[in-house]
GROMACS .gro file of C-alpha atoms in nm:
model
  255
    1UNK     CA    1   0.082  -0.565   1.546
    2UNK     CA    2  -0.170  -0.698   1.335
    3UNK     CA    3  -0.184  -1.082   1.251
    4UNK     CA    4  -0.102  -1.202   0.906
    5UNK     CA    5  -0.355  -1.282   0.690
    6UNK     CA    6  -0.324  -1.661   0.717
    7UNK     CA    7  -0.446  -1.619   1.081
    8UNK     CA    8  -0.698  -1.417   1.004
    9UNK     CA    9  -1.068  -1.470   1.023
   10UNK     CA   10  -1.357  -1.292   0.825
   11UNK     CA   11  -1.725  -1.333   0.824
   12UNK     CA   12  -1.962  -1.235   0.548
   13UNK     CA   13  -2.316  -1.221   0.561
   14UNK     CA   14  -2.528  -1.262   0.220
   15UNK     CA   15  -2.263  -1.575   0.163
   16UNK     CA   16  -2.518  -1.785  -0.023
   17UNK     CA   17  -2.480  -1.612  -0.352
   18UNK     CA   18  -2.403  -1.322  -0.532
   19UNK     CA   19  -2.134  -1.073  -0.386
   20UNK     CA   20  -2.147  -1.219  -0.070
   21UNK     CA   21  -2.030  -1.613  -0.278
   22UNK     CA   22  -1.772  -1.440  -0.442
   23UNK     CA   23  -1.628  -1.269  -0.162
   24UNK     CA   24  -1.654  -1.547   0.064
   25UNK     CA   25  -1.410  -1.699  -0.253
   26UNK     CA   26  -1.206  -1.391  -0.279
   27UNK     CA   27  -1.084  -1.384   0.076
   28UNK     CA   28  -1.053  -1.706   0.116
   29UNK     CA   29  -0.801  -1.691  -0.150
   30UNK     CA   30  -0.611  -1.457   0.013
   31UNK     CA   31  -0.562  -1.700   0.288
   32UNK     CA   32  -0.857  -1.552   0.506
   33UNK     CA   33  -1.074  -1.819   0.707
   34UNK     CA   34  -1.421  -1.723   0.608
   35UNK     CA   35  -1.697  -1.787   0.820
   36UNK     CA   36  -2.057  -1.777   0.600
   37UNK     CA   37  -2.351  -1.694   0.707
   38UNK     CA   38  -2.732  -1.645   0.534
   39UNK     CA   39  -3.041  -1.810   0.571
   40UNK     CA   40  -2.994  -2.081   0.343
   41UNK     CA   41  -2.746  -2.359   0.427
   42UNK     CA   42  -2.807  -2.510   0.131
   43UNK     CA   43  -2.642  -2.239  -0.062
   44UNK     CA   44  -2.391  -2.192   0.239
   45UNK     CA   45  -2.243  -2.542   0.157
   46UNK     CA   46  -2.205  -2.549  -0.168
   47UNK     CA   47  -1.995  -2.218  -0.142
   48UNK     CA   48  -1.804  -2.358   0.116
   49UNK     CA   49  -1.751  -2.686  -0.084
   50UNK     CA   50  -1.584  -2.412  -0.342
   51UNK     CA   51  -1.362  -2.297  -0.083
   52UNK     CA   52  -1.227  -2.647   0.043
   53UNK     CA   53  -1.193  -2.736  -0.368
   54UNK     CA   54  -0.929  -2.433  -0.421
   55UNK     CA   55  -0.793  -2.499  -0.092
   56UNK     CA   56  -0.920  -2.268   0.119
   57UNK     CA   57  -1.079  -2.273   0.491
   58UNK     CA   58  -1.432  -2.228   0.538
   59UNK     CA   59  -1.725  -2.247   0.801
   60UNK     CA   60  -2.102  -2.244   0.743
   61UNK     CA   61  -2.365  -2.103   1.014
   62UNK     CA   62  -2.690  -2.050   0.862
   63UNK     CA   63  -2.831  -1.675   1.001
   64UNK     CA   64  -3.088  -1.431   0.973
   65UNK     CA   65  -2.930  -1.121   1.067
   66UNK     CA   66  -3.247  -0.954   1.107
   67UNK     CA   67  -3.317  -1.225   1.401
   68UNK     CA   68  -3.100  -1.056   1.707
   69UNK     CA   69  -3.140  -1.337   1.897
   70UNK     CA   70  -2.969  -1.588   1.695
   71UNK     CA   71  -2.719  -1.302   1.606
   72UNK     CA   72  -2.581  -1.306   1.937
   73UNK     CA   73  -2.584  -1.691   1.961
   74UNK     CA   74  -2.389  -1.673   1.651
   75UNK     CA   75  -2.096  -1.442   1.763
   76UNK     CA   76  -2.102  -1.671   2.070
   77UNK     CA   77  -1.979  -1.926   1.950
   78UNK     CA   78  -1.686  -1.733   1.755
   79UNK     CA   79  -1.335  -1.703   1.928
   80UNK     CA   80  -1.236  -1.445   1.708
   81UNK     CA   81  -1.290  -1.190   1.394
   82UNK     CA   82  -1.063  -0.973   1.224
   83UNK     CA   83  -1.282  -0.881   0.944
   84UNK     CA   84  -1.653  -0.832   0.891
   85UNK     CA   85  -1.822  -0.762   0.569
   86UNK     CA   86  -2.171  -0.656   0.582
   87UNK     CA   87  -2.317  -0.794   0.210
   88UNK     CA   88  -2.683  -0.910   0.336
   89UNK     CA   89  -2.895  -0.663   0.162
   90UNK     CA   90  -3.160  -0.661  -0.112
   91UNK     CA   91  -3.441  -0.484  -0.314
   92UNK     CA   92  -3.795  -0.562  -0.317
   93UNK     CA   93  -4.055  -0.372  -0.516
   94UNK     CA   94  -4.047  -0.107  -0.801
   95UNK     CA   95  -4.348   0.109  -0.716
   96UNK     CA   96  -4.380   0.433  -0.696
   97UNK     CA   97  -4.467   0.556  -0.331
   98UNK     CA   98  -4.766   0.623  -0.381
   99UNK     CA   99  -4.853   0.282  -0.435
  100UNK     CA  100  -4.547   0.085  -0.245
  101UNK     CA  101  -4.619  -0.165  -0.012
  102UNK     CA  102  -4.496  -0.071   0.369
  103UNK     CA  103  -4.394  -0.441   0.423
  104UNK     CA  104  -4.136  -0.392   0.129
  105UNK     CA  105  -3.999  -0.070   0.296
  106UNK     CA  106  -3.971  -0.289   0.655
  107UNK     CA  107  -3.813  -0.572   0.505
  108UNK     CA  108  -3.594  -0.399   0.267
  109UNK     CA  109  -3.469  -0.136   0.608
  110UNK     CA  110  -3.437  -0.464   0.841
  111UNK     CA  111  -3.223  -0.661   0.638
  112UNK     CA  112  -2.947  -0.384   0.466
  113UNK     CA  113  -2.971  -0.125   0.788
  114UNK     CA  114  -3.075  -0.323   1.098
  115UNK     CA  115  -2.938  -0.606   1.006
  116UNK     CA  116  -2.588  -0.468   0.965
  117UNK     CA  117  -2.615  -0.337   1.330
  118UNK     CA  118  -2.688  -0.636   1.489
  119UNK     CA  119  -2.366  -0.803   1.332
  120UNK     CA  120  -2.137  -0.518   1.385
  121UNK     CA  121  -2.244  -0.447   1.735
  122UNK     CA  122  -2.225  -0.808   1.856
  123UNK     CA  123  -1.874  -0.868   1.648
  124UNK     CA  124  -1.710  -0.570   1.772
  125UNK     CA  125  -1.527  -0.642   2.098
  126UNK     CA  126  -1.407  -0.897   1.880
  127UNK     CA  127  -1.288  -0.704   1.577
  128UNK     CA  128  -1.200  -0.454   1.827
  129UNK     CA  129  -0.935  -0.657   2.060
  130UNK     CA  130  -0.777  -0.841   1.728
  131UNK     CA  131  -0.583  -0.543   1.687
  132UNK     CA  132  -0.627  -0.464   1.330
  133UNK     CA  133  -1.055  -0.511   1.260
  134UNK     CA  134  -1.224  -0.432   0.979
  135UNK     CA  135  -1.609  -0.365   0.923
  136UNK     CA  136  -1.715  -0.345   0.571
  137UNK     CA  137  -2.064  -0.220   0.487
  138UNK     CA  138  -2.168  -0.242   0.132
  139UNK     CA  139  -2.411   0.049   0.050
  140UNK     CA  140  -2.517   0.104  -0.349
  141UNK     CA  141  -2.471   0.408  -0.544
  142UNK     CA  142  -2.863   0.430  -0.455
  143UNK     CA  143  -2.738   0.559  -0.108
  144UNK     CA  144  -2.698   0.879  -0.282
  145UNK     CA  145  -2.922   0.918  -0.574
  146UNK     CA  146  -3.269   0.881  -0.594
  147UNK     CA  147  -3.467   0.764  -0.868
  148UNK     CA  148  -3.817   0.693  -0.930
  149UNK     CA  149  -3.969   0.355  -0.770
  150UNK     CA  150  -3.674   0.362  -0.591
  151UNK     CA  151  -3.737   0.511  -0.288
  152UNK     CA  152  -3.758   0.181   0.016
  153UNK     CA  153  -3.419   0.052  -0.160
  154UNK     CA  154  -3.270   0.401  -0.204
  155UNK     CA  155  -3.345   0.505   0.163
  156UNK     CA  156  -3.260   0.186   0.329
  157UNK     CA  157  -2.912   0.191   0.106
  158UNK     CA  158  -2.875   0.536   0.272
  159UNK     CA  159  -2.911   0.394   0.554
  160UNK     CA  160  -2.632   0.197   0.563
  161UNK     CA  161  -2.411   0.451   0.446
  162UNK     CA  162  -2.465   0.627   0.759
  163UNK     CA  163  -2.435   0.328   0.966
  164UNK     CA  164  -2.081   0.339   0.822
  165UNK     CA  165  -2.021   0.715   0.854
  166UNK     CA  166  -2.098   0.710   1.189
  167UNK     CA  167  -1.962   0.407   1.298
  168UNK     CA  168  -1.654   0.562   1.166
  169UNK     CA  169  -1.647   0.873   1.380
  170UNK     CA  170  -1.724   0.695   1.719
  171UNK     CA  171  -1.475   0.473   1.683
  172UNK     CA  172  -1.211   0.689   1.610
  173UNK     CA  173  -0.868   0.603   1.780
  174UNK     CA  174  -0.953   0.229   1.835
  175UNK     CA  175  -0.770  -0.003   1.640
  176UNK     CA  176  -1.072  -0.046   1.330
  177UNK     CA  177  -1.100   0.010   0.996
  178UNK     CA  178  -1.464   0.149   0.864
  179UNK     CA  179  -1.467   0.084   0.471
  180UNK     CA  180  -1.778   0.132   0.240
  181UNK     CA  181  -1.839   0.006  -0.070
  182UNK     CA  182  -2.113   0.180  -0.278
  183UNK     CA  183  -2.140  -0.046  -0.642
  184UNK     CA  184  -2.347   0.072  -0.920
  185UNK     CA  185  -2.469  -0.166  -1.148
  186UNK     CA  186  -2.365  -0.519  -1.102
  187UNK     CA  187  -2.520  -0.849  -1.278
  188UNK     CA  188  -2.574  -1.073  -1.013
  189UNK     CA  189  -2.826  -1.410  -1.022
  190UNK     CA  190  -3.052  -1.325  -0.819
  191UNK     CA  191  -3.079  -0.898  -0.722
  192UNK     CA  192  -3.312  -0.790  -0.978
  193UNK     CA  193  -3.512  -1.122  -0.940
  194UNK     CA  194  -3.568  -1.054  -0.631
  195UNK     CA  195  -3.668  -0.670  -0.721
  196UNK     CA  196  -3.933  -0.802  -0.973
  197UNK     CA  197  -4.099  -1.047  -0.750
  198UNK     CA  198  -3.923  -1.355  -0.995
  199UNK     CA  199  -3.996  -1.219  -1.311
  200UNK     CA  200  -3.690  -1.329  -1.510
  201UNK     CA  201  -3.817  -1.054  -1.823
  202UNK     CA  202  -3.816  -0.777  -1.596
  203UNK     CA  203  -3.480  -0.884  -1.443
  204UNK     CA  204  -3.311  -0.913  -1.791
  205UNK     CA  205  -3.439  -0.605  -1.915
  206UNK     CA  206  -3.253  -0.421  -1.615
  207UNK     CA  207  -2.918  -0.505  -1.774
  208UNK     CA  208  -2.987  -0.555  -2.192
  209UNK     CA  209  -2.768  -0.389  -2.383
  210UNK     CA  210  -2.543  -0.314  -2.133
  211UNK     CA  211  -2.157  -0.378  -2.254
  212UNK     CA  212  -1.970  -0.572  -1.947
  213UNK     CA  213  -2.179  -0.422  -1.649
  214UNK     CA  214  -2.006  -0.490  -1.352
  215UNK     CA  215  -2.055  -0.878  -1.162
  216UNK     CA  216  -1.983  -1.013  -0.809
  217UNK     CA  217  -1.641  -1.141  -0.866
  218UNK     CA  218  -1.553  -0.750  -0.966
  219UNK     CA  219  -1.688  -0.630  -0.612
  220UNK     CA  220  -1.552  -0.908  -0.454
  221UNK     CA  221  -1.212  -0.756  -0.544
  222UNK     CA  222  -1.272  -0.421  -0.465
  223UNK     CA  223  -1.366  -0.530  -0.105
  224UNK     CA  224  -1.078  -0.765  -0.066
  225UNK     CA  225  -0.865  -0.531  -0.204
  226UNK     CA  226  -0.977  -0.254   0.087
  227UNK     CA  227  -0.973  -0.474   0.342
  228UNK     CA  228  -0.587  -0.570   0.254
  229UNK     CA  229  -0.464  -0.245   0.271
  230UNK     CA  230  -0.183  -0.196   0.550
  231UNK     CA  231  -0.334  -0.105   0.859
  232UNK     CA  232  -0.288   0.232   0.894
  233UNK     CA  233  -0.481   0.294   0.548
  234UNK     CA  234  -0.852   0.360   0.524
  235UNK     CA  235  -1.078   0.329   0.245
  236UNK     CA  236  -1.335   0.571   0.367
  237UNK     CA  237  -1.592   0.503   0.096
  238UNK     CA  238  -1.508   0.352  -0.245
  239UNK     CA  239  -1.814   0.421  -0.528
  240UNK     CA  240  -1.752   0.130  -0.840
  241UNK     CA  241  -1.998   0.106  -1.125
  242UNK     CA  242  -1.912  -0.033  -1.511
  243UNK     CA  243  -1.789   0.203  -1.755
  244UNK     CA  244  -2.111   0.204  -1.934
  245UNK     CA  245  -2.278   0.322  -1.617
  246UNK     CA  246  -2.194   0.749  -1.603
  247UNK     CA  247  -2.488   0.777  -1.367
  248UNK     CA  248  -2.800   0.620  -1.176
  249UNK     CA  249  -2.961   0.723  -1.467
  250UNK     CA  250  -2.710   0.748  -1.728
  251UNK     CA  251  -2.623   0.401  -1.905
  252UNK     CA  252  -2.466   0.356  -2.246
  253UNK     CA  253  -2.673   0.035  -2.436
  254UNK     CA  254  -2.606  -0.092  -2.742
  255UNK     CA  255  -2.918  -0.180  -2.837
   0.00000   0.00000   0.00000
């Protein structure tokens, strides 16, 4: 039987900011302890200083998941986990191939592919012998569309989509849930920053005009919604994106 929810633990990667904050939030207020990891602990306690403010349990472990080594130290030290949600991800780099730097491709494949790997691999005995795990993977509509300059963030996105799809299949009969969650376009602080190497005109440009496109605390309930479902019920793959988003390249601006 599967443990209620106030006995349950999750860990998100990417917790610093973004999707991975507001989920960390999300769960937490479902009575989930959350256990946050990324590379900045700076970040990591301020989120969990949100937590403890609404009442809620957290724990901070700062973590590169690209860094195996301290991967496995981290799960170590963890008696158990119920839920894992895979956020640590990112885009670097608009050119075209012909012009795109290799390192960007690396780092981009490391961090939303290998990355994911090393934390599911070294969680799941874990999320395996709680009786009722959950790995989430968050992919991006990218994972199936590609689009011009777009090609290190839309392959790496990929994947991760067949981390999950697989994942899925060779687990099969074992008590664990495989959900992916594939968001379009969301407004978060720091994604298309990042993507324009810290130009904040670039960044803003991604999303003017754009009625309500979709933010982290909207994902964040899409993935704690999934991961609540009884435990016989799998979200296979959820896509979200704003209304004004039809398409990769389809979005309604008002100016």
């Amino acid at each position: 039987m599967a443990k209620p929810t106030q006995s349950r633990t999750a860990v998100i990667t990417g917790a610093s900011s973004g999707i991975g904050a507001a989920t960390a939030r999300e769960l937490a207020r479902q009575g989930y302890t959350v256990v946050l990891t990324a590379r900045r602990a700076d970040r990591l306690e301020a989120v969990a200083k949100q937590v403890h403010a609404d009442g809620g349990t957290a724990r901070v472990y700062p973590l590169d998941v690209t860094d195996r080594e301290a991967v496995t130290a981290f799960a170590g030290q963890l008696e158990s986990c119920d839920v894992l949600v895979n956020i640590a991800g990112g885009a670097y780099g608009t050119e075209e191939i012909a012009h795109a730097d290799p390192a960007d491709w690396q780092r981009m494949y490391d961090v939303n592919v290998v990355g994911a790997l090393h934390m599911t691999q070294v969680l799941l005995p874990l999320l395996v012998a709680s009786g009722d795990g959950v790995v989430v993977v968050l992919s991006s509509t990218a994972s199936f569309t590609c689009y011009e300059g777009g090609g290190g963030y839309s392959a790496a996105k990929h994947g991760a989509h067949v981390l999950a799809q697989t994942l899925r299949l060779e687990v099969s009969g074992q008590p664990l849930r495989v959900i992916e969650i594939a968001p379009g376009m969301v407004h978060t602080e720091e994604f298309s920053l990042n993507r324009y190497r810290g130009s904040s005109e670039k960044a803003d440009a991604v999303y003017a005009g754009v009625p309500d496109p979709l933010v982290a605390e909207d994902i964040a309930d899409v993935v704690s919604w999934a991961v609540t479902r009884p435990p016989h019920v799998n979200v296979d793959l959820l896509v979200v994106r704003p209304r004004a988003q039809a398409a990769q390249h389809k979005v309604h601006r008002t100016s």
